[in-house]
PDB file of C-alpha atoms in Angstrom:
ATOM      1  CA  MET A   1      -7.929 112.624 190.235  1.00  0.00           C
ATOM      2  CA  LYS A   2     -10.706 115.470 190.804  1.00  0.00           C
ATOM      3  CA  SER A   3      -9.312 118.744 191.715  1.00  0.00           C
ATOM      4  CA  ASN A   4     -10.791 120.945 194.298  1.00  0.00           C
ATOM      5  CA  TYR A   5     -10.606 124.147 192.586  1.00  0.00           C
ATOM      6  CA  PRO A   6     -11.998 126.630 195.422  1.00  0.00           C
ATOM      7  CA  GLY A   7      -9.410 124.832 198.028  1.00  0.00           C
ATOM      8  CA  ILE A   8      -6.616 125.456 195.399  1.00  0.00           C
ATOM      9  CA  TYR A   9      -7.620 129.067 194.898  1.00  0.00           C
ATOM     10  CA  ARG A  10      -7.708 129.565 198.775  1.00  0.00           C
ATOM     11  CA  GLU A  11      -4.342 128.144 199.194  1.00  0.00           C
ATOM     12  CA  CYS A  12      -2.925 130.209 196.510  1.00  0.00           C
ATOM     13  CA  ILE A  13      -4.487 133.490 198.012  1.00  0.00           C
ATOM     14  CA  LYS A  14      -2.771 132.710 201.441  1.00  0.00           C
ATOM     15  CA  VAL A  15       0.608 131.599 199.722  1.00  0.00           C
ATOM     16  CA  SER A  16       0.317 135.286 198.017  1.00  0.00           C
ATOM     17  CA  PHE A  17      -0.240 137.029 201.433  1.00  0.00           C
ATOM     18  CA  ALA A  18       2.494 135.086 203.131  1.00  0.00           C
ATOM     19  CA  THR A  19       4.992 135.849 200.729  1.00  0.00           C
ATOM     20  CA  ALA A  20       3.810 139.824 200.766  1.00  0.00           C
ATOM     21  CA  ALA A  21       4.144 139.517 204.467  1.00  0.00           C
ATOM     22  CA  THR A  22       7.829 138.171 204.320  1.00  0.00           C
ATOM     23  CA  TYR A  23       8.870 141.791 203.070  1.00  0.00           C
ATOM     24  CA  ARG A  24       6.148 143.929 204.907  1.00  0.00           C
ATOM     25  CA  PHE A  25       7.795 147.296 204.183  1.00  0.00           C
ATOM     26  CA  ASN A  26       8.030 146.199 200.545  1.00  0.00           C
ATOM     27  CA  PHE A  27       4.366 145.363 200.304  1.00  0.00           C
ATOM     28  CA  VAL A  28       3.015 148.420 202.189  1.00  0.00           C
ATOM     29  CA  LEU A  29       5.634 150.686 199.761  1.00  0.00           C
ATOM     30  CA  ASN A  30       4.118 148.926 196.869  1.00  0.00           C
ATOM     31  CA  ALA A  31       0.323 149.349 197.773  1.00  0.00           C
ATOM     32  CA  ILE A  32       0.811 152.916 198.401  1.00  0.00           C
ATOM     33  CA  ILE A  33       2.954 153.493 195.260  1.00  0.00           C
ATOM     34  CA  MET A  34       0.052 151.668 193.343  1.00  0.00           C
ATOM     35  CA  LEU A  35      -2.710 153.680 195.060  1.00  0.00           C
ATOM     36  CA  VAL A  36      -0.981 156.968 194.375  1.00  0.00           C
ATOM     37  CA  SER A  37      -0.339 156.308 190.901  1.00  0.00           C
ATOM     38  CA  ASN A  38      -3.804 155.333 190.198  1.00  0.00           C
ATOM     39  CA  VAL A  39      -5.630 157.988 192.331  1.00  0.00           C
ATOM     40  CA  LEU A  40      -3.681 161.118 190.762  1.00  0.00           C
ATOM     41  CA  PHE A  41      -6.137 161.642 188.051  1.00  0.00           C
ATOM     42  CA  PRO A  42      -9.166 162.609 190.517  1.00  0.00           C
ATOM     43  CA  LEU A  43      -6.760 165.800 191.304  1.00  0.00           C
ATOM     44  CA  VAL A  44      -7.496 166.822 187.831  1.00  0.00           C
ATOM     45  CA  THR A  45     -11.076 166.644 188.201  1.00  0.00           C
ATOM     46  CA  ILE A  46     -10.879 168.558 191.371  1.00  0.00           C
ATOM     47  CA  LEU A  47      -8.803 171.426 189.211  1.00  0.00           C
ATOM     48  CA  ILE A  48     -11.233 171.304 186.857  1.00  0.00           C
ATOM     49  CA  TYR A  49     -14.304 171.843 188.685  1.00  0.00           C
ATOM     50  CA  GLY A  50     -12.469 174.184 191.084  1.00  0.00           C
ATOM     51  CA  SER A  51     -11.562 176.596 188.186  1.00  0.00           C
ATOM     52  CA  GLY A  52     -15.309 176.848 187.352  1.00  0.00           C
ATOM     53  CA  ALA A  53     -15.403 174.644 184.301  1.00  0.00           C
ATOM     54  CA  GLY A  54     -16.605 170.913 184.510  1.00  0.00           C
ATOM     55  CA  PHE A  55     -18.104 167.989 182.489  1.00  0.00           C
ATOM     56  CA  PRO A  56     -21.500 169.083 181.024  1.00  0.00           C
ATOM     57  CA  GLY A  57     -24.418 167.369 182.692  1.00  0.00           C
ATOM     58  CA  TRP A  58     -22.334 165.774 185.235  1.00  0.00           C
ATOM     59  CA  SER A  59     -21.529 167.231 188.801  1.00  0.00           C
ATOM     60  CA  PHE A  60     -18.302 167.136 190.617  1.00  0.00           C
ATOM     61  CA  TYR A  61     -19.346 164.199 192.714  1.00  0.00           C
ATOM     62  CA  GLU A  62     -20.866 162.322 189.716  1.00  0.00           C
ATOM     63  CA  VAL A  63     -17.499 162.510 187.807  1.00  0.00           C
ATOM     64  CA  LEU A  64     -15.765 161.270 191.191  1.00  0.00           C
ATOM     65  CA  LEU A  65     -18.080 158.598 191.308  1.00  0.00           C
ATOM     66  CA  ILE A  66     -17.240 157.396 188.090  1.00  0.00           C
ATOM     67  CA  GLN A  67     -13.245 157.292 188.640  1.00  0.00           C
ATOM     68  CA  ALA A  68     -13.900 155.763 192.110  1.00  0.00           C
ATOM     69  CA  VAL A  69     -15.688 152.645 190.101  1.00  0.00           C
ATOM     70  CA  PHE A  70     -12.953 152.832 187.681  1.00  0.00           C
ATOM     71  CA  THR A  71     -10.204 152.562 190.587  1.00  0.00           C
ATOM     72  CA  LEU A  72     -12.224 149.677 192.437  1.00  0.00           C
ATOM     73  CA  SER A  73     -12.112 147.949 188.892  1.00  0.00           C
ATOM     74  CA  ALA A  74      -8.477 148.409 188.616  1.00  0.00           C
ATOM     75  CA  GLY A  75      -7.771 147.280 191.908  1.00  0.00           C
ATOM     76  CA  ILE A  76      -9.691 144.207 191.793  1.00  0.00           C
ATOM     77  CA  SER A  77      -8.829 143.308 188.330  1.00  0.00           C
ATOM     78  CA  GLY A  78      -5.491 144.141 189.506  1.00  0.00           C
ATOM     79  CA  ALA A  79      -5.548 141.550 192.226  1.00  0.00           C
ATOM     80  CA  LEU A  80      -7.046 138.635 190.109  1.00  0.00           C
ATOM     81  CA  PHE A  81      -6.184 138.885 186.506  1.00  0.00           C
ATOM     82  CA  ASN A  82      -3.538 141.054 185.784  1.00  0.00           C
ATOM     83  CA  GLY A  83      -0.540 139.042 186.859  1.00  0.00           C
ATOM     84  CA  ILE A  84      -1.262 136.146 184.062  1.00  0.00           C
ATOM     85  CA  LEU A  85       0.463 138.270 181.512  1.00  0.00           C
ATOM     86  CA  TRP A  86       3.824 138.639 183.289  1.00  0.00           C
ATOM     87  CA  VAL A  87       3.862 134.940 184.735  1.00  0.00           C
ATOM     88  CA  THR A  88       2.930 133.537 181.352  1.00  0.00           C
ATOM     89  CA  MET A  89       5.751 135.709 179.575  1.00  0.00           C
ATOM     90  CA  ARG A  90       8.353 134.467 182.089  1.00  0.00           C
ATOM     91  CA  HIS A  91       7.386 130.699 181.905  1.00  0.00           C
ATOM     92  CA  ILE A  92       7.475 131.191 178.020  1.00  0.00           C
ATOM     93  CA  ILE A  93      11.018 132.777 178.300  1.00  0.00           C
ATOM     94  CA  GLU A  94      12.398 130.360 180.861  1.00  0.00           C
ATOM     95  CA  GLY A  95      10.616 127.432 179.025  1.00  0.00           C
ATOM     96  CA  SER A  96       9.059 126.137 182.211  1.00  0.00           C
ATOM     97  CA  LEU A  97       5.437 126.330 181.328  1.00  0.00           C
ATOM     98  CA  GLU A  98       5.522 122.480 180.971  1.00  0.00           C
ATOM     99  CA  ILE A  99       5.838 122.186 185.028  1.00  0.00           C
ATOM    100  CA  VAL A 100       2.414 123.990 184.843  1.00  0.00           C
ATOM    101  CA  LEU A 101       1.011 122.049 182.286  1.00  0.00           C
ATOM    102  CA  ILE A 102       1.691 118.530 184.089  1.00  0.00           C
ATOM    103  CA  LYS A 103      -0.128 119.578 187.178  1.00  0.00           C
ATOM    104  CA  PRO A 104      -3.682 117.979 187.883  1.00  0.00           C
ATOM    105  CA  VAL A 105      -5.388 121.200 187.179  1.00  0.00           C
ATOM    106  CA  ASP A 106      -6.463 123.795 184.552  1.00  0.00           C
ATOM    107  CA  CYS A 107      -3.550 125.362 183.419  1.00  0.00           C
ATOM    108  CA  LEU A 108      -5.203 128.995 182.999  1.00  0.00           C
ATOM    109  CA  PHE A 109      -6.797 128.469 186.645  1.00  0.00           C
ATOM    110  CA  TYR A 110      -3.751 127.799 188.395  1.00  0.00           C
ATOM    111  CA  LEU A 111      -1.866 130.555 186.587  1.00  0.00           C
ATOM    112  CA  VAL A 112      -4.478 133.078 187.648  1.00  0.00           C
ATOM    113  CA  ALA A 113      -4.914 131.680 191.289  1.00  0.00           C
ATOM    114  CA  SER A 114      -1.103 131.493 191.963  1.00  0.00           C
ATOM    115  CA  THR A 115      -0.797 135.236 190.379  1.00  0.00           C
ATOM    116  CA  PHE A 116      -2.917 136.993 192.844  1.00  0.00           C
ATOM    117  CA  GLU A 117      -1.560 140.354 193.810  1.00  0.00           C
ATOM    118  CA  PRO A 118      -2.054 141.408 197.561  1.00  0.00           C
ATOM    119  CA  ASP A 119      -0.515 144.949 196.657  1.00  0.00           C
ATOM    120  CA  SER A 120      -3.740 146.090 194.874  1.00  0.00           C
ATOM    121  CA  ILE A 121      -5.381 146.028 198.229  1.00  0.00           C
ATOM    122  CA  GLY A 122      -4.134 149.527 198.865  1.00  0.00           C
ATOM    123  CA  LEU A 123      -5.896 150.576 195.283  1.00  0.00           C
ATOM    124  CA  ILE A 124      -9.077 148.853 196.295  1.00  0.00           C
ATOM    125  CA  ALA A 125      -9.202 150.489 199.788  1.00  0.00           C
ATOM    126  CA  GLY A 126      -8.625 153.743 197.936  1.00  0.00           C
ATOM    127  CA  GLY A 127     -11.247 153.423 195.232  1.00  0.00           C
ATOM    128  CA  CYS A 128     -13.519 152.136 198.219  1.00  0.00           C
ATOM    129  CA  ILE A 129     -13.100 155.598 199.989  1.00  0.00           C
ATOM    130  CA  MET A 130     -13.529 157.393 196.904  1.00  0.00           C
ATOM    131  CA  PHE A 131     -16.712 155.586 196.171  1.00  0.00           C
ATOM    132  CA  ALA A 132     -17.964 156.210 199.554  1.00  0.00           C
ATOM    133  CA  ILE A 133     -17.574 159.975 199.368  1.00  0.00           C
ATOM    134  CA  ALA A 134     -18.821 160.325 196.056  1.00  0.00           C
ATOM    135  CA  ALA A 135     -22.072 158.037 196.478  1.00  0.00           C
ATOM    136  CA  GLY A 136     -22.612 159.849 199.743  1.00  0.00           C
ATOM    137  CA  ASN A 137     -22.795 162.964 197.848  1.00  0.00           C
ATOM    138  CA  ALA A 138     -24.830 161.704 194.836  1.00  0.00           C
ATOM    139  CA  GLY A 139     -28.320 161.596 196.046  1.00  0.00           C
ATOM    140  CA  ALA A 140     -30.554 159.030 197.114  1.00  0.00           C
ATOM    141  CA  ILE A 141     -29.584 155.528 195.628  1.00  0.00           C
ATOM    142  CA  SER A 142     -32.691 152.955 195.066  1.00  0.00           C
ATOM    143  CA  LEU A 143     -32.088 149.037 195.383  1.00  0.00           C
ATOM    144  CA  LEU A 144     -32.746 148.795 191.870  1.00  0.00           C
ATOM    145  CA  MET A 145     -29.978 151.285 191.057  1.00  0.00           C
ATOM    146  CA  TRP A 146     -27.958 149.193 193.079  1.00  0.00           C
ATOM    147  CA  LEU A 147     -28.503 146.169 191.450  1.00  0.00           C
ATOM    148  CA  GLN A 148     -28.022 147.749 187.922  1.00  0.00           C
ATOM    149  CA  PHE A 149     -24.609 148.906 189.241  1.00  0.00           C
ATOM    150  CA  LEU A 150     -23.730 145.753 190.295  1.00  0.00           C
ATOM    151  CA  ALA A 151     -24.492 144.106 187.228  1.00  0.00           C
ATOM    152  CA  LEU A 152     -22.581 146.562 185.112  1.00  0.00           C
ATOM    153  CA  PHE A 153     -19.627 146.460 187.412  1.00  0.00           C
ATOM    154  CA  LEU A 154     -19.413 142.770 187.256  1.00  0.00           C
ATOM    155  CA  ALA A 155     -19.628 143.440 183.265  1.00  0.00           C
ATOM    156  CA  GLY A 156     -16.565 145.612 183.540  1.00  0.00           C
ATOM    157  CA  LEU A 157     -14.671 142.982 185.618  1.00  0.00           C
ATOM    158  CA  LEU A 158     -15.247 140.677 182.409  1.00  0.00           C
ATOM    159  CA  VAL A 159     -13.424 143.051 180.268  1.00  0.00           C
ATOM    160  CA  MET A 160     -10.647 143.491 182.454  1.00  0.00           C
ATOM    161  CA  MET A 161     -10.501 139.777 182.415  1.00  0.00           C
ATOM    162  CA  GLY A 162     -10.773 139.132 178.594  1.00  0.00           C
ATOM    163  CA  ILE A 163      -8.205 141.804 178.020  1.00  0.00           C
ATOM    164  CA  SER A 164      -5.623 140.318 180.275  1.00  0.00           C
ATOM    165  CA  PHE A 165      -6.233 136.848 178.906  1.00  0.00           C
ATOM    166  CA  ILE A 166      -6.130 138.332 175.331  1.00  0.00           C
ATOM    167  CA  MET A 167      -2.941 139.996 176.208  1.00  0.00           C
ATOM    168  CA  ALA A 168      -1.290 137.236 178.007  1.00  0.00           C
ATOM    169  CA  ALA A 169      -2.097 134.602 174.839  1.00  0.00           C
ATOM    170  CA  THR A 170      -0.018 137.138 172.558  1.00  0.00           C
ATOM    171  CA  SER A 171       2.885 135.925 174.726  1.00  0.00           C
ATOM    172  CA  PHE A 172       2.934 132.610 173.168  1.00  0.00           C
ATOM    173  CA  LYS A 173       3.802 134.022 169.708  1.00  0.00           C
ATOM    174  CA  TRP A 174       5.365 137.472 170.802  1.00  0.00           C
ATOM    175  CA  VAL A 175       7.377 136.848 173.559  1.00  0.00           C
ATOM    176  CA  GLY A 176       8.582 140.543 173.941  1.00  0.00           C
ATOM    177  CA  ASN A 177       5.049 142.002 174.095  1.00  0.00           C
ATOM    178  CA  SER A 178       5.406 144.056 177.564  1.00  0.00           C
ATOM    179  CA  ARG A 179       4.399 147.292 175.602  1.00  0.00           C
ATOM    180  CA  ILE A 180       0.855 145.864 174.956  1.00  0.00           C
ATOM    181  CA  PRO A 181      -0.528 146.600 178.497  1.00  0.00           C
ATOM    182  CA  GLU A 182       0.636 150.271 177.791  1.00  0.00           C
ATOM    183  CA  ILE A 183      -1.597 150.370 174.833  1.00  0.00           C
ATOM    184  CA  PHE A 184      -4.312 148.870 176.808  1.00  0.00           C
ATOM    185  CA  GLU A 185      -3.796 151.482 179.499  1.00  0.00           C
ATOM    186  CA  SER A 186      -4.443 154.229 176.989  1.00  0.00           C
ATOM    187  CA  ILE A 187      -7.478 152.679 175.747  1.00  0.00           C
ATOM    188  CA  LYS A 188      -9.022 151.934 178.978  1.00  0.00           C
ATOM    189  CA  SER A 189      -8.452 155.729 180.055  1.00  0.00           C
ATOM    190  CA  PHE A 190     -11.808 156.537 178.332  1.00  0.00           C
ATOM    191  CA  GLY A 191     -13.549 154.909 180.796  1.00  0.00           C
ATOM    192  CA  LYS A 192     -12.308 157.203 183.369  1.00  0.00           C
ATOM    193  CA  TYR A 193     -14.838 160.144 182.306  1.00  0.00           C
ATOM    194  CA  PRO A 194     -18.348 160.642 181.037  1.00  0.00           C
ATOM    195  CA  GLN A 195     -19.043 159.223 177.772  1.00  0.00           C
ATOM    196  CA  SER A 196     -20.960 162.425 176.854  1.00  0.00           C
ATOM    197  CA  ILE A 197     -17.540 164.302 176.169  1.00  0.00           C
ATOM    198  CA  LEU A 198     -16.638 161.946 173.282  1.00  0.00           C
ATOM    199  CA  ASN A 199     -17.641 162.252 169.737  1.00  0.00           C
ATOM    200  CA  LYS A 200     -19.934 159.409 168.529  1.00  0.00           C
ATOM    201  CA  SER A 201     -17.460 157.376 166.963  1.00  0.00           C
ATOM    202  CA  ALA A 202     -15.200 157.421 169.983  1.00  0.00           C
ATOM    203  CA  ALA A 203     -18.065 156.565 172.340  1.00  0.00           C
ATOM    204  CA  ALA A 204     -19.291 153.774 170.307  1.00  0.00           C
ATOM    205  CA  PHE A 205     -15.643 152.255 170.356  1.00  0.00           C
ATOM    206  CA  ALA A 206     -15.643 152.486 174.058  1.00  0.00           C
ATOM    207  CA  ALA A 207     -18.889 151.199 174.539  1.00  0.00           C
ATOM    208  CA  PHE A 208     -19.238 148.321 172.062  1.00  0.00           C
ATOM    209  CA  VAL A 209     -15.727 147.592 170.481  1.00  0.00           C
ATOM    210  CA  ILE A 210     -13.160 147.495 173.294  1.00  0.00           C
ATOM    211  CA  PRO A 211     -15.897 148.254 176.024  1.00  0.00           C
ATOM    212  CA  VAL A 212     -13.889 150.288 178.639  1.00  0.00           C
ATOM    213  CA  ALA A 213     -16.918 152.252 179.507  1.00  0.00           C
ATOM    214  CA  MET A 214     -18.165 149.814 181.295  1.00  0.00           C
ATOM    215  CA  VAL A 215     -14.938 149.751 183.760  1.00  0.00           C
ATOM    216  CA  GLY A 216     -16.228 153.067 184.921  1.00  0.00           C
ATOM    217  CA  CYS A 217     -18.727 155.156 183.127  1.00  0.00           C
ATOM    218  CA  PHE A 218     -21.730 152.924 182.956  1.00  0.00           C
ATOM    219  CA  PRO A 219     -21.631 151.349 186.477  1.00  0.00           C
ATOM    220  CA  ALA A 220     -21.531 154.777 187.669  1.00  0.00           C
ATOM    221  CA  ALA A 221     -24.164 156.161 185.638  1.00  0.00           C
ATOM    222  CA  ALA A 222     -26.497 153.471 186.734  1.00  0.00           C
ATOM    223  CA  LEU A 223     -26.014 154.250 190.502  1.00  0.00           C
ATOM    224  CA  LEU A 224     -27.012 157.549 189.582  1.00  0.00           C
ATOM    225  CA  GLY A 225     -30.067 156.655 187.687  1.00  0.00           C
ATOM    226  CA  LYS A 226     -28.952 157.439 184.448  1.00  0.00           C
ATOM    227  CA  ALA A 227     -28.891 153.577 183.061  1.00  0.00           C
ATOM    228  CA  SER A 228     -29.961 153.316 179.333  1.00  0.00           C
ATOM    229  CA  MET A 229     -30.896 150.330 177.345  1.00  0.00           C
ATOM    230  CA  PRO A 230     -27.591 151.120 175.091  1.00  0.00           C
ATOM    231  CA  MET A 231     -25.352 150.656 178.369  1.00  0.00           C
ATOM    232  CA  PHE A 232     -27.275 147.047 179.292  1.00  0.00           C
ATOM    233  CA  ALA A 233     -26.447 146.205 175.460  1.00  0.00           C
ATOM    234  CA  ALA A 234     -22.763 146.850 176.194  1.00  0.00           C
ATOM    235  CA  VAL A 235     -22.957 143.691 178.324  1.00  0.00           C
ATOM    236  CA  ILE A 236     -22.884 141.485 175.286  1.00  0.00           C
ATOM    237  CA  PRO A 237     -19.477 142.445 174.005  1.00  0.00           C
ATOM    238  CA  CYS A 238     -18.169 142.376 177.728  1.00  0.00           C
ATOM    239  CA  VAL A 239     -19.379 138.658 178.127  1.00  0.00           C
ATOM    240  CA  LEU A 240     -17.963 138.240 174.270  1.00  0.00           C
ATOM    241  CA  PHE A 241     -14.271 139.685 175.411  1.00  0.00           C
ATOM    242  CA  ALA A 242     -14.209 137.054 178.451  1.00  0.00           C
ATOM    243  CA  LEU A 243     -15.178 134.360 176.555  1.00  0.00           C
ATOM    244  CA  SER A 244     -12.689 135.056 173.784  1.00  0.00           C
ATOM    245  CA  GLY A 245      -9.988 135.652 176.145  1.00  0.00           C
ATOM    246  CA  ILE A 246     -10.336 132.466 177.795  1.00  0.00           C
ATOM    247  CA  PHE A 247     -10.923 130.509 174.264  1.00  0.00           C
ATOM    248  CA  LEU A 248      -7.714 132.027 172.812  1.00  0.00           C
ATOM    249  CA  TYR A 249      -5.592 131.669 175.804  1.00  0.00           C
ATOM    250  CA  LYS A 250      -6.523 127.837 175.729  1.00  0.00           C
ATOM    251  CA  TYR A 251      -6.056 127.556 172.290  1.00  0.00           C
ATOM    252  CA  MET A 252      -2.526 128.758 172.318  1.00  0.00           C
ATOM    253  CA  ILE A 253      -1.695 126.561 175.263  1.00  0.00           C
ATOM    254  CA  ARG A 254      -2.591 123.899 172.931  1.00  0.00           C
ATOM    255  CA  LEU A 255      -0.168 125.300 170.478  1.00  0.00           C
ATOM    256  CA  TYR A 256       2.741 125.723 172.919  1.00  0.00           C
ATOM    257  CA  GLU A 257       5.764 123.601 172.206  1.00  0.00           C
ATOM    258  CA  GLY A 258       8.291 125.014 174.628  1.00  0.00           C
ATOM    259  CA  VAL A 259      10.766 127.897 174.044  1.00  0.00           C
ATOM    260  CA  GLY A 260      12.981 129.235 176.579  1.00  0.00           C
ATOM    261  CA  GLY A 261      16.360 131.258 176.245  1.00  0.00           C
TER     262      GLY A 261
END
């Protein structure tokens, strides 16, 4: 039987929104909490520039643009990918992944589609507002700069997707790995600020080893006309991260024998 993947994904999104609408206040409250918890760090930037300090070579609105892009990336990836870790862990703990495996659809696709997170809409909306304010004060932006921004922004989403899949894949061997996302959150914070404030080793790590600079800094730099060849070269590890995450997750599914308890 040939599966209608776009139709399945569309129906899963409808179910997610219908579930969220069942408890509207809980949905609104979760969206607000997620927004507040993720946009507090621009306040630090406001305090830094308000005190007369700043990041060398970057104006306030340019740094705000980096953080707006970072917030947008976090919101979109939160809606699309982040649920895969928790649902995988739950299925493995309960021994119920077999129910998903017998469905006539790819397991990874179904789990991603069924864990669409509507609560992230608040974070996306907040990121859009920050982005509009920052971009509106960043000067003229050409069509080429917009295209470069879009390419690097999509590459940043690939990083987030790959990391989510890799973390979820580890659940097949280490069920109690709920602390792994906290480690990644710490690493991901490198993308919130200009890479010029990092030393060479840390900047290279954030650009090519675990390319979290692509989550915020590099797309914003492209939109400001500060793109460089190393930034575009960093797209390669981003793609490799996504492919590695998909391959590893599918490989671990093949090794799955059922647990629970």
